[in-house]
Amino acid sequence: MAKVIWVEIVSRSGQVMARHRSAGPVLRIGRSYHSDIIIDDPTVAPDHLRVTQNDDGGILVEATNDATAFTIKGERRERSLVDGDTVLRIGHTSLRIRDETYAVPAAALVVEPKPRWIELSALIIVALLINGTTLWLNEISEPRLSRYVAGMVGLGAAVLLWSGLWALISRIFAGTARFPRHLGIAAGTFLVYTIYTILAETLAFSLSSGLIFGNVATAFWVVLGVACFLHLQVIAPSHAWVKAGIIAVLVVAGIAAQLANRSEQLKNGAQPSIAETTFPPAFRLARAQSEEQFFTAVDALREKLEADRNASASAH
Amino acid sequence: MIGRNMEFVPRFVLVFLLAVALLGRAIPASAQDNPSTAQQNTETARPAPVSSTAERIFEAARGKLLQIRTELAASGRQTTLGSAFLVESDLAITNYHVVSQYVLEPNLYRLEYFNAANDHGSLQVLGFDIADDLALVKIDHAQPEHFAFDPRKLDDLIKGEQLYAMGNPLDIGFAIVEGTYNGLVERSYTPRIHFSGAVNPGMSGGPAVARNGDVVGINVATRLDGELVSFLVPAQYAVALLAHAPRDPPKPETLRAELGRQLAARQTELYARLEAAGLQAATFGPYVAGESKAGWFTCWGQTNAEQVPKPRAMVETTNCSSESDIFVAGDLSVGRVFVTHSYIRSVDLNAFQFATYVSRQNGLQWPARWHEKWYTPPRCTQDFIRAAPADIGPPVEAIWCARAYKDFPDLYDVALTTITQDRNGEALVSRLSLQAVTYEAARSLAKQFLAALQWQK
């Protein structure tokens, strides 16, 4: 008696798109309606393959004629014995044929971690508190509770919306939303960016270094890239290097676009960045420079201005 | 002159010219629609009878007056209008700003003159004096009569003396305006006669004469925030230009370089005089800062104390600006100096909030809007410095921003901002803005400015 055979139509990445059961001694695969398994692919012949079982129980695949050959790993075949891991390709369709004896691995353990709501809540509260404190320290007009509430609610809504979108994507492609984990990533990366910004601005003031301040915009793209990578890993942990590579390229492109935009703005007369955020005098760590040192920098600026003037004359 | 360069003092004049232009378009339209209204308007607008002196002067001057038109070389369409007056049979004096478009772009524009008999011809620029806004032009046909300059010194003129300004206002025909001599304008770096009379757009470059018909000044500008407040270039500068300008026209393409040379010389002198004048101490709370002793500065104060709701930090600002700008082009006047001090004192801000408040006050303000045509992109450098010993002056955050003039080598706009960094609830934000300055002069003045920033003893 013939064994039950399963024909699986698989994607290029190996995901099963459809699965057909057959118990007959001969199985016909093609596009026609007298086939046992109909493939809706215009590059597949009406009667493309015939599948039988030999005396040893092996599965034999045969092309119905010369024009309906198939390929295995890119090699053209008209007849071949296949096992459960062989992927055949006919037209634009990939197939895998398994019988009832094909061994499947034991059930995987459920490893979905239990949401750590307490830690998550603490993370969100810390992020909101830091932002609230920043708001308060920069409050120079008449204090209004509504400004703080609106700021916090707006911030919370943005984080929730961002997390929700990733959870939706996760639900569609991985079958489970994992909202708490996406929320943790969003809140965590936002907290990191906030702390970095505060530290960068404080250090820029304390050390009288504009360089650190200038890198905040770059840091935004890096943190955004890290957040996206972590979200993608939550959705599916496979192909980490591929994801990291694509995100790195996008981050570099984002930074390059921002720098190019800024460069164009400066060429069009925009005010160069100066460290606008000041802190109380006690935050100064750097020693005050002498007047001579300042005017050395002023003289160096003249050379750049001359270069700009010469470049303008050349362009003219 | 009508158009972009109609009158100097652009802030006031352009607004006025716009109003005049709108009015000028509206009247003919309404006159065509309603003849009776037009008649009424004409009667209403009939000028008051002028004195017999004015009649006599205008009759004698009619043949010596010119209108100068700047036209597009390609199409011949006029772009700006001004006036001029003959000082020799084929030489006339006008304002530099009347012919500035031609001086800057001789390939794009050409100059043409018309006299009172509507005869016209071409003219060439022999020379100009950008500091005094004068130009000497040569016309292609000699004329039988010309003006003489009043030999008197300005000191010999008496306030209240009648002067008669002439020109072609708004391109409606040559006219004479009776007004009063009111001495030299106070607090002006460039000597200008204060003429109380209606100098209208199009009269720029025309003569203002005394009762005997001799030229005392040249119409140059008017103030739109006052009434009949007009300005004349003293005739002595036209005499000097006439004496020194070449009689053979220079090549048009050399005029721009001459403009740059004159501008550099004038600005070098201006800033040398500014530095030589020195600074006087002005007190702002615990701080002392410098204000120029030069006599051509005007200072105004302002405070936010009356704001509602009550501000959380009090700001008292002193703005000093020099009356030293000169016309270069329709979209470029240079030479102003600004000195600003804002003393800020916390009312109920903590140290962080006060620092934020101060940071909002240090936004850079250039004396003129950036224009790609004239300036390179601005560049800045900043540092935390101590310009004076600790017992004399506070440490400051100093921000130096500069932009170079593309067409004028060695000239820059420079802005220096300092923010005191010594107290949690008090600060002084000071700015020194210098227009069209050499880098060396800017450095010297900045050092002077920094040295003046001290603690009150």
Coordinates of C-alpha atoms in Angstrom, one line a residue, chain A residues 134-144 147-148 202 204-210 265-310 312-313 316, chain B residues 309-313 349-360 362-364 366 370 372 376-388 395-412 416 419-424 439-440 442-444 446-447 450-451:
Chain A
T134 CA 14.6 68.8 31.5
L135 CA 11.4 70.6 30.7
W136 CA 11.5 72.2 34.2
L137 CA 15.1 73.2 34.0
N138 CA 14.5 74.9 30.7
E139 CA 11.3 76.6 31.9
I140 CA 11.8 80.3 31.5
S141 CA 8.2 81.5 31.1
E142 CA 5.4 81.4 33.6
P143 CA 5.1 77.7 34.7
R144 CA 2.0 75.9 33.5
R147 CA 2.7 72.3 29.4
Y148 CA 4.2 69.5 31.4
T202 CA 26.6 69.3 29.4
A204 CA 30.1 70.6 25.4
F205 CA 29.5 73.4 27.9
S206 CA 31.8 72.0 30.6
L207 CA 34.7 71.3 28.3
S208 CA 34.0 74.2 26.0
S209 CA 33.9 71.7 23.1
G210 CA 31.5 72.2 20.3
Q265 CA 22.0 75.4 4.4
L266 CA 25.4 76.8 5.4
K267 CA 26.3 77.6 1.8
N268 CA 23.0 79.5 1.6
G269 CA 23.9 81.7 4.6
A270 CA 22.4 79.7 7.5
Q271 CA 23.9 80.6 10.8
P272 CA 26.6 78.1 11.8
S273 CA 25.9 76.1 14.9
I274 CA 27.0 77.6 18.1
A275 CA 26.5 76.0 21.5
E276 CA 23.3 77.7 22.5
T277 CA 22.6 75.7 25.6
T278 CA 24.4 77.2 28.6
F279 CA 24.6 75.9 32.1
P280 CA 25.3 77.5 35.5
P281 CA 28.9 78.7 35.7
A282 CA 29.7 76.0 38.2
F283 CA 29.4 73.4 35.4
R284 CA 32.6 74.8 33.7
L285 CA 35.3 72.2 34.0
A286 CA 37.6 73.6 31.3
R287 CA 40.0 76.4 32.1
A288 CA 39.2 79.7 30.5
Q289 CA 41.3 80.2 27.4
S290 CA 43.5 83.3 27.1
E291 CA 42.5 86.1 24.8
E292 CA 45.5 85.2 22.6
Q293 CA 44.2 81.6 22.2
F294 CA 40.8 82.9 21.2
F295 CA 42.3 85.2 18.6
T296 CA 44.4 82.4 17.2
A297 CA 41.1 80.6 16.5
V298 CA 39.8 83.9 15.1
D299 CA 42.7 84.1 12.7
A300 CA 42.3 80.6 11.6
L301 CA 38.7 81.4 10.8
R302 CA 40.0 84.2 8.4
E303 CA 41.8 81.6 6.4
K304 CA 38.5 79.7 5.9
L305 CA 36.7 82.9 4.9
E306 CA 39.4 83.6 2.4
A307 CA 39.1 80.1 1.0
D308 CA 35.3 80.7 0.7
R309 CA 36.0 84.0 -1.1
N310 CA 38.4 82.4 -3.5
S312 CA 33.3 82.0 -4.9
A313 CA 35.6 84.0 -7.3
H316 CA 32.0 83.2 -10.7
Chain B
P309 CA 2.8 88.4 32.4
K310 CA 5.7 89.6 34.5
P311 CA 9.0 88.3 33.1
R312 CA 11.0 85.9 35.2
A313 CA 14.2 87.7 34.3
L349 CA 14.6 81.6 37.9
N350 CA 16.9 79.0 39.3
A351 CA 20.5 78.7 38.0
F352 CA 19.6 76.3 35.2
Q353 CA 16.6 78.2 34.1
F354 CA 18.5 81.5 34.2
A355 CA 21.3 79.9 32.0
T356 CA 18.6 78.8 29.5
Y357 CA 17.2 82.3 29.6
V358 CA 20.6 83.8 28.9
S359 CA 21.2 81.4 26.0
R360 CA 18.0 82.6 24.3
N362 CA 22.7 85.2 22.5
G363 CA 21.2 84.6 19.0
L364 CA 23.4 86.3 16.5
W366 CA 23.8 90.6 11.6
W370 CA 22.8 87.6 4.2
E372 CA 24.5 85.2 -1.7
T376 CA 30.4 84.3 1.7
P377 CA 28.6 82.0 4.1
P378 CA 29.1 83.0 7.7
R379 CA 31.5 81.2 9.9
C380 CA 31.8 81.2 13.7
T381 CA 34.2 80.2 16.4
Q382 CA 33.5 80.3 20.1
D383 CA 35.4 79.7 23.3
F384 CA 35.3 80.2 27.0
I385 CA 37.9 82.9 27.7
R386 CA 39.2 85.3 30.3
A387 CA 40.2 88.5 28.6
A388 CA 41.1 90.3 31.8
P395 CA 35.2 85.1 32.3
V396 CA 33.0 85.1 29.2
E397 CA 31.8 82.8 26.5
A398 CA 33.0 84.6 23.4
I399 CA 31.5 84.0 20.0
W400 CA 33.1 85.4 16.9
C401 CA 31.2 85.2 13.6
A402 CA 32.3 86.6 10.3
R403 CA 31.5 86.7 6.6
A404 CA 33.6 88.0 3.8
Y405 CA 32.5 90.3 1.0
K406 CA 32.8 88.4 -2.2
D407 CA 33.6 91.5 -4.3
F408 CA 35.6 93.5 -1.9
P409 CA 38.9 91.9 -0.8
D410 CA 39.9 92.4 2.8
L411 CA 36.4 93.5 3.9
Y412 CA 34.3 91.4 6.3
L416 CA 31.5 89.4 18.4
I419 CA 28.2 86.3 27.7
T420 CA 29.5 86.7 31.2
Q421 CA 30.0 83.4 33.0
D422 CA 30.4 84.2 36.6
R423 CA 27.0 84.4 38.3
N424 CA 23.9 82.2 38.6
Y439 CA 40.1 91.7 9.7
E440 CA 42.9 93.6 11.4
A442 CA 38.0 94.0 13.7
R443 CA 40.6 92.3 15.8
S444 CA 41.8 95.5 17.3
A446 CA 37.3 93.4 19.5
K447 CA 40.3 93.5 21.8
L450 CA 36.9 92.8 25.5
A451 CA 39.3 94.8 27.6

